[in-house]
Short mmCIF file of C-alpha atoms and ligand atoms in Angstrom, two decimals:
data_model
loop_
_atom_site.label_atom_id
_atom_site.label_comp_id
_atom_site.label_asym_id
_atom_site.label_seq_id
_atom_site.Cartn_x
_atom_site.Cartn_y
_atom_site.Cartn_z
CA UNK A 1 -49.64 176.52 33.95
CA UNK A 2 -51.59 178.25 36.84
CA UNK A 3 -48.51 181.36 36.98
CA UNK A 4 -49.60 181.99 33.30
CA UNK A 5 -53.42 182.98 33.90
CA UNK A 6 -55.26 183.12 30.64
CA UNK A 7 -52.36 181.99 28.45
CA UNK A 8 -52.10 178.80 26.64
CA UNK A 9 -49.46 176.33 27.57
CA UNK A 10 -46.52 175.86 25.18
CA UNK A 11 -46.32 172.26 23.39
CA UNK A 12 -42.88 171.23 25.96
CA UNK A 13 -45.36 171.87 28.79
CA UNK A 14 -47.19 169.01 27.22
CA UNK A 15 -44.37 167.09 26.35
CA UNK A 16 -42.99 167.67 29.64
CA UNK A 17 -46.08 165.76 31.53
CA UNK A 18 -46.48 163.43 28.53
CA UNK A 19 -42.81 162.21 29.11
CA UNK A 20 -43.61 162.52 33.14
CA UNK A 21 -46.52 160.48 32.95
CA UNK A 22 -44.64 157.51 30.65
CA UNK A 23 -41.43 157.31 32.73
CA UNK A 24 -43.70 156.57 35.52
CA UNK A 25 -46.27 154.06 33.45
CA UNK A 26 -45.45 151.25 31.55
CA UNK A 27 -49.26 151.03 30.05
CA UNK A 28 -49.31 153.08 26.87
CA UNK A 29 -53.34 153.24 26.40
CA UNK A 30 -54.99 153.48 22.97
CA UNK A 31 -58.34 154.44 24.48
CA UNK A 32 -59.37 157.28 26.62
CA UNK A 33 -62.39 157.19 28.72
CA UNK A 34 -63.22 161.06 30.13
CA UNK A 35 -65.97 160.13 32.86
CA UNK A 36 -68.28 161.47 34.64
CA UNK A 37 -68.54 160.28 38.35
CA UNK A 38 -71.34 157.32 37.05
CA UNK A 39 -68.33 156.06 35.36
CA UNK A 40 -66.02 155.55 37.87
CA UNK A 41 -66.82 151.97 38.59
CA UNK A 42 -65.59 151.45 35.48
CA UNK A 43 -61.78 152.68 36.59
CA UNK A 44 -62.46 150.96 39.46
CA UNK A 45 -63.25 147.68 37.68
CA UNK A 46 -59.66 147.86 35.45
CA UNK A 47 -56.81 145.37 36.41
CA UNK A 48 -52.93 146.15 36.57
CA UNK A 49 -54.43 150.14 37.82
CA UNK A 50 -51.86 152.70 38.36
CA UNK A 51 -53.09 156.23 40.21
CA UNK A 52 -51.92 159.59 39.80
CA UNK A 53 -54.09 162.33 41.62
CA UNK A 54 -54.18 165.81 39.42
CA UNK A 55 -52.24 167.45 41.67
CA UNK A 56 -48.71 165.49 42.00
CA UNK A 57 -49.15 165.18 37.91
CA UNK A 58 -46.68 168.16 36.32
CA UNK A 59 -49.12 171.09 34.71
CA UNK A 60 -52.08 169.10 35.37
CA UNK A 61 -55.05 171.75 36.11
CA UNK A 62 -55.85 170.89 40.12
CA UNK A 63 -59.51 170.95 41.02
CA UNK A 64 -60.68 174.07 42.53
CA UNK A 65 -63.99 172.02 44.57
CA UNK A 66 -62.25 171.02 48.31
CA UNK A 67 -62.53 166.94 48.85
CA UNK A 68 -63.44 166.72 44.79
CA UNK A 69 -59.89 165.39 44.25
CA UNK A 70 -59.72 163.93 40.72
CA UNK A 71 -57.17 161.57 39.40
CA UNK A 72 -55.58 159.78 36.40
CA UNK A 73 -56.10 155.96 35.76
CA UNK A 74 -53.94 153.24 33.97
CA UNK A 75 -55.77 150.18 33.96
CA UNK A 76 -56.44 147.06 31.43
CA UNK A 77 -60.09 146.89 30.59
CA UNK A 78 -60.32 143.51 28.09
CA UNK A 79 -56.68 143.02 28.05
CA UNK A 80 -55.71 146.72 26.27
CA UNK A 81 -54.48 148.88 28.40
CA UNK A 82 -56.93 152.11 28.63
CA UNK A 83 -56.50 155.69 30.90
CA UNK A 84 -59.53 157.17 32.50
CA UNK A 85 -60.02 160.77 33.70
CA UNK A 86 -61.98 160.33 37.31
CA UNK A 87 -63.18 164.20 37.54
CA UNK A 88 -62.97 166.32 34.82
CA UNK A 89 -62.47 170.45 34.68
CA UNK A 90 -65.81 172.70 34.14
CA UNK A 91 -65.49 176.33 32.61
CA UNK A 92 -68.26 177.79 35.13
CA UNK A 93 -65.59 176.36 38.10
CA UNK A 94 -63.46 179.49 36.97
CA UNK A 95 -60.58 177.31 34.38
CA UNK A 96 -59.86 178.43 31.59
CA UNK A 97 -60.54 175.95 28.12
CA UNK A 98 -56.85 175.73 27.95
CA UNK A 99 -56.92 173.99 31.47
CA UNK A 100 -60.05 172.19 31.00
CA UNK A 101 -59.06 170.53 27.53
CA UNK A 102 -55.14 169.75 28.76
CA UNK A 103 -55.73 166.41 29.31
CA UNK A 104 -56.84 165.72 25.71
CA UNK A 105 -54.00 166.87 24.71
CA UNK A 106 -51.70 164.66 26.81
CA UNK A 107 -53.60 161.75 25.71
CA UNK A 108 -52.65 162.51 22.07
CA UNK A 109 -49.29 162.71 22.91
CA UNK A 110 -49.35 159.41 24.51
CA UNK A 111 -50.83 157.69 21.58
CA UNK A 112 -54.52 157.80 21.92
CA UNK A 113 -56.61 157.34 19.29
CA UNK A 114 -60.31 157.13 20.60
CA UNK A 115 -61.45 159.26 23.21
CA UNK A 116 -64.98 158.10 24.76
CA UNK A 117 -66.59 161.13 26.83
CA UNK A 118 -69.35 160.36 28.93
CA UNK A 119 -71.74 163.07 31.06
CA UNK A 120 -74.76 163.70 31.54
CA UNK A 121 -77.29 166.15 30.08
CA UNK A 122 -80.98 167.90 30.78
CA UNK A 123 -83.30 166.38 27.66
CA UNK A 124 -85.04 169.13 25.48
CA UNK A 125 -86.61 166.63 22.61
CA UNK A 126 -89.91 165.86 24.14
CA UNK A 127 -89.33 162.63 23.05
CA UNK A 128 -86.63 162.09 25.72
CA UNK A 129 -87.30 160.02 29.20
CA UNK A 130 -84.89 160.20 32.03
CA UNK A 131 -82.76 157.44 31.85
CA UNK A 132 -81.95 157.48 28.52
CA UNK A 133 -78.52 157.18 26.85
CA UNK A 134 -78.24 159.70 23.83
CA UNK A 135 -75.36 159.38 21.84
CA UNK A 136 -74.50 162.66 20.73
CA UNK A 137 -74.16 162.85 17.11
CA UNK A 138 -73.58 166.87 16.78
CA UNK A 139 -72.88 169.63 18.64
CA UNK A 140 -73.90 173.34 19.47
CA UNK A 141 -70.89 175.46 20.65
CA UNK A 142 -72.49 177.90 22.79
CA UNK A 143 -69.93 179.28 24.53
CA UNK A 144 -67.84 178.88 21.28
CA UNK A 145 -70.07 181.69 19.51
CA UNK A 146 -68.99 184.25 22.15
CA UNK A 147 -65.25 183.65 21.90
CA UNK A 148 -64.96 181.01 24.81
CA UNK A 149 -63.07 178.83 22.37
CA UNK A 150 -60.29 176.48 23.26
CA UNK A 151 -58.55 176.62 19.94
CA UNK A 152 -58.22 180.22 20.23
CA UNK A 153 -55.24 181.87 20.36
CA UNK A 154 -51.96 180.86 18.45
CA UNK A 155 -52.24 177.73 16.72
CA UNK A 156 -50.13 174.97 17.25
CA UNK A 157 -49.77 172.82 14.10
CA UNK A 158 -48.05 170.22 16.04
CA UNK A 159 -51.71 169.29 16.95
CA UNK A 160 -53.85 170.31 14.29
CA UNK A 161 -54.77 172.48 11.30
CA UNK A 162 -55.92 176.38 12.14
CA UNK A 163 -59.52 175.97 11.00
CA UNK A 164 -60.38 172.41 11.74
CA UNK A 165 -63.66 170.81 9.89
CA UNK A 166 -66.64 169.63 12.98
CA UNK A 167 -68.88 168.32 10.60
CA UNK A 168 -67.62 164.97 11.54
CA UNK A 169 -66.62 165.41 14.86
CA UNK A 170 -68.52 162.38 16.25
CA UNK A 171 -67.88 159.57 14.12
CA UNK A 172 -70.55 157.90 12.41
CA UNK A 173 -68.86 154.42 12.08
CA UNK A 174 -68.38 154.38 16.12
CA UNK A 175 -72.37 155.81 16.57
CA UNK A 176 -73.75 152.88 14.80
CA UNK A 177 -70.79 150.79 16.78
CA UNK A 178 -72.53 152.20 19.49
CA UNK A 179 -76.28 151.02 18.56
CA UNK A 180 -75.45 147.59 17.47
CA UNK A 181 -73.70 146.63 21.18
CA UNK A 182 -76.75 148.57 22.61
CA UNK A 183 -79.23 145.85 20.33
CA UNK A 184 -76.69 143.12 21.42
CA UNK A 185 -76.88 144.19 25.14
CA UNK A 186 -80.75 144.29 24.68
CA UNK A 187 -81.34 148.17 25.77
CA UNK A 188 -81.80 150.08 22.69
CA UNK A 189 -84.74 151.04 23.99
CA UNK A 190 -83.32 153.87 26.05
CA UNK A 191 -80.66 154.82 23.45
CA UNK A 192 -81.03 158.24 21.41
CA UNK A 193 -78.91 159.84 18.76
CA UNK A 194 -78.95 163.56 19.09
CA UNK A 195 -77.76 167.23 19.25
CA UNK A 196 -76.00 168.06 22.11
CA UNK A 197 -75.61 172.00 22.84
CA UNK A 198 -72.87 173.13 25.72
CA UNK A 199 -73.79 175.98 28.05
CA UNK A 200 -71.37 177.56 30.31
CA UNK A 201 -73.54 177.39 33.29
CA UNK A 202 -73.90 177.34 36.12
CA UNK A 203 -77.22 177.99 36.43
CA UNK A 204 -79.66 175.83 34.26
CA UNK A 205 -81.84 177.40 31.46
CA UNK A 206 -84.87 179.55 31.44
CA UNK A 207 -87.92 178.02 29.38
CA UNK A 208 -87.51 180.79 27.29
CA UNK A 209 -83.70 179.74 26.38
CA UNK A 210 -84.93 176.04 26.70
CA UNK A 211 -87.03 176.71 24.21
CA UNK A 212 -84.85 179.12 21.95
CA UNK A 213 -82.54 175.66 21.97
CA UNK A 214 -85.17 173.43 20.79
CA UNK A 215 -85.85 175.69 17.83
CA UNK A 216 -82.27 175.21 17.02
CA UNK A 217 -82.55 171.99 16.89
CA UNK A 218 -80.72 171.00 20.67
CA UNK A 219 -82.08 167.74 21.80
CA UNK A 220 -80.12 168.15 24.80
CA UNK A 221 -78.22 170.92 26.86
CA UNK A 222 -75.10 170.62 29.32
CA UNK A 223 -72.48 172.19 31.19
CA UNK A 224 -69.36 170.53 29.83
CA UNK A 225 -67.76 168.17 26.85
CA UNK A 226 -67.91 170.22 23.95
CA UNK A 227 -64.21 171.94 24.50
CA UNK A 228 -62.68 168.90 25.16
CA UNK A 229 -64.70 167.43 21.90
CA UNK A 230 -63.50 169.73 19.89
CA UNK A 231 -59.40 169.34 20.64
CA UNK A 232 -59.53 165.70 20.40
CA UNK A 233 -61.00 166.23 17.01
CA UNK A 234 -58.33 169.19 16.34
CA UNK A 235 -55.86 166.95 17.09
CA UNK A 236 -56.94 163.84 15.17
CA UNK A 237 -58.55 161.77 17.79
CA UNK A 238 -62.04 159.84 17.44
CA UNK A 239 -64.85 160.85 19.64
CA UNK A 240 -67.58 158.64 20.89
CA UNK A 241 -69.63 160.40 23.91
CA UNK A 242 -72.51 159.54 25.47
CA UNK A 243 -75.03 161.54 27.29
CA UNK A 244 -76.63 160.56 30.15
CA UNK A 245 -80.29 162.39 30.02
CA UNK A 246 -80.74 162.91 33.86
CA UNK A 247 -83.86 165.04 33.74
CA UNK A 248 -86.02 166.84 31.72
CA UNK A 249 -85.66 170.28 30.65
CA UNK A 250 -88.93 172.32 31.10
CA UNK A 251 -90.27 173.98 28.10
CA UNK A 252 -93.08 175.28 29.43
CA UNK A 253 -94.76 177.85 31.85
CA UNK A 254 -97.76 176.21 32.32
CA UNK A 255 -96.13 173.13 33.68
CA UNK A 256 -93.78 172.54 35.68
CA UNK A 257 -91.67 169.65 35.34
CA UNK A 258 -92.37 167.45 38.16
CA UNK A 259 -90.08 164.69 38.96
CA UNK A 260 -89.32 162.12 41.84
CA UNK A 261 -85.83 162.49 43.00
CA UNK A 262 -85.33 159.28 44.01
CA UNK A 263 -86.60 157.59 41.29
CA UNK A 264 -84.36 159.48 39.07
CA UNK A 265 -81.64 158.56 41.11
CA UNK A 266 -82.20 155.19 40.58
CA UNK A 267 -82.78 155.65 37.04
CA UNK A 268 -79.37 156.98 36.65
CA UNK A 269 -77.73 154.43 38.94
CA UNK A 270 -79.42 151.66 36.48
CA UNK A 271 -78.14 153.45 33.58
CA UNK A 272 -74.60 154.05 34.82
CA UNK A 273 -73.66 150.28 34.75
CA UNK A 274 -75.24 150.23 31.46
CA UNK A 275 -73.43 152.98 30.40
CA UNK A 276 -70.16 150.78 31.65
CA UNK A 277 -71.14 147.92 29.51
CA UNK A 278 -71.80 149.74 26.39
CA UNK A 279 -68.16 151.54 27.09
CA UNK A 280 -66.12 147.96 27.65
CA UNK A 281 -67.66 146.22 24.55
CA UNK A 282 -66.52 149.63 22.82
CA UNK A 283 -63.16 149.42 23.96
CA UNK A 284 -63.10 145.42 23.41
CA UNK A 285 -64.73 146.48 19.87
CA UNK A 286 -62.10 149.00 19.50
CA UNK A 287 -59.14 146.56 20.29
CA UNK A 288 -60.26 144.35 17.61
CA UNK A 289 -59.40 146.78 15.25
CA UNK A 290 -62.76 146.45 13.59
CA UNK A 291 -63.24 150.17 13.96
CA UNK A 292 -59.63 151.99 13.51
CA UNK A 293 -59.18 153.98 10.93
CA UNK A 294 -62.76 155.02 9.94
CA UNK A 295 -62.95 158.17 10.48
C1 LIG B 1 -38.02 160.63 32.01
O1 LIG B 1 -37.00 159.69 32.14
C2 LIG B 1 -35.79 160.04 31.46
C3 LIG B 1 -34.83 158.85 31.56
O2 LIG B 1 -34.68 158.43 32.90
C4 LIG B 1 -35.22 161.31 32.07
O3 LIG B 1 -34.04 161.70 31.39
C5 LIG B 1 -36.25 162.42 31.93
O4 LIG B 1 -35.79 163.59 32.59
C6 LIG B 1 -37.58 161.99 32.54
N1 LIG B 1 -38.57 163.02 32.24
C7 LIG B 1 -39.43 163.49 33.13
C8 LIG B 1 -40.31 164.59 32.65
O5 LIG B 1 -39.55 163.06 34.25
C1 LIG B 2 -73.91 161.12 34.76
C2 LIG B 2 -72.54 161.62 35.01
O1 LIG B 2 -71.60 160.93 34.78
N1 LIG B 2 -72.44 162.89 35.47
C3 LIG B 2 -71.17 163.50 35.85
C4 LIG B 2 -70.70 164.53 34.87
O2 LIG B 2 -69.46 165.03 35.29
C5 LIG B 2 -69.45 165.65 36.56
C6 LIG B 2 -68.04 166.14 36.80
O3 LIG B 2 -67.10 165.14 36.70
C7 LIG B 2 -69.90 164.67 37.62
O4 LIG B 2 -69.96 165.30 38.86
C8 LIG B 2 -71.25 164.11 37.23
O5 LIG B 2 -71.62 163.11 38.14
#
């Protein structure tokens, strides 16, 4: 995949490390979990776990950042087997969206039907504390508007239709899923529903973009999730992701946004296992077959 710069990969390139990957499993997960490094505890926490690192994986994108080795994970999380993605692949790291959504399409091929992405995100509604969990209900495809779209190129029907619908991207019978384990678990408090808008980074916003995204209705901006977002839901996958707010964006001159570093830190640390609990009653949810289907 690397020899062939900007092009896509053929669909026997994905075959070919679909078929790689299941000779050498015997799990055959239902449930992808994308996650950001808050998550990892919860790879860590799977029994039966089988490793591959990016790199010894056939056409798997290899991370560019030295000692920021990522890695594939088979585990069982409540009995189902599940695969998690421990580092994922950021356009402003120099990959192309046909590297950085691969993985998606791998887990389609294995038989995935829910993908759960979790990150986190700068808060732009005022109305937004550190700490809290948004669930992102829509999206803004920055980088999308300018041509930095994964779907194009040729299109593949083997994974999905040439104009796909987004309008329901993020499924709204797995958002209120989502609220009523987060008023079971006793922390809706800290959980949002909102707009999510993708930047390519890397730096972080100006107020006067910060603001130009609030007036578009953004409740929150990041750096990554959207491509991958959008070729699960090419391909016919369900997407549940959850945003991590980790600090405030400033929107305005006058004052700048102070905050302790430490205790957001902790914040995020608090909200990481929380984030792991919401994520295994989804999946335990999920196996129960409550939820399949409603797209
Ligand atoms: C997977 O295993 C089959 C049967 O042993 C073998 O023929 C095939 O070449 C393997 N595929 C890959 C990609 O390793
Ligand atoms: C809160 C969180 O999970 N943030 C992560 C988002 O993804 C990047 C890349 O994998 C991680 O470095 C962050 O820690």
């Amino acid at each position: 995949m690397h020899t062939k710069g900007n092009c896509c990969c053929s669909f026997e390139d994905y075959k070919l490390t679909t078929e790689w990957l299941m000779n050498q499993t015997s799990h055959r997960p239902k449930v992808a979990i994308i996650c950001g490094s808050g998550l990892g505890l919860l790879a860590d926490g799977a029994s039966n776990k089988q490793t591959f690192r990016y790199q010894d994986i056939p056409n798997f994108p290899i991370s560019t950042v030295p000692g920021h080795d990522g890695c594939l994970v088979f585990g069982t999380i409540e009995d189902r087997s599940c695969v998690f993605m421990k580092g994922h692949f950021h356009l402003y790291e120099g990959y192309t969206l046909c590297q950085v959504t691969f993985p998606v399409r791998i887990f389609k091929l294995m038989g995935v039907e829910l993908v759960l992405v979790t990150n986190a995100s700068g808060g732009i509604c005022p109305d937004f504390k550190v700490g809290d969990i948004m669930i992102i209900k829509d999206h803004i495809n920055l980088p999308g508007f300018a041509g930095q779209h994964p779907l194009c190129g040729p299109n593949d029907e083997r994974f999905g239709i040439r104009f796909p619908c987004m309008s329901d991207a993020y499924s709204k019978d797995m958002r209120s899923v989502v609220v009523d384990i987060s008023t079971e678990l006793g922390c809706s408090d800290f959980i949002r529903e909102g707009v999510y808008c993708m930047v390519s980074g890397p730096n972080f916003e100006t107020i006067a973009e910060a603001r130009m995204l609030w007036i578009l209705g953004c409740d929150s901006v990041g750096m990554s999730m959207v491509p991958e977002v959008t070729v699960a839901k090419h391909c016919g996958l369900q997407v549940v992701a959850l945003s991590l707010i980790t600090n405030k964006v400033s929107l305005d001159y006058s004052r700048e946004e102070k905050v302790n570093h430490e205790e957001v830190l902790e914040i995020c640390k608090m909200r990481a296992e929380l984030l792991q609990k919401l994520v295994t009653s989804l999946i335990s949810r999920f196996n129960q077959q409550q939820i399949i289907n409603t797209n």
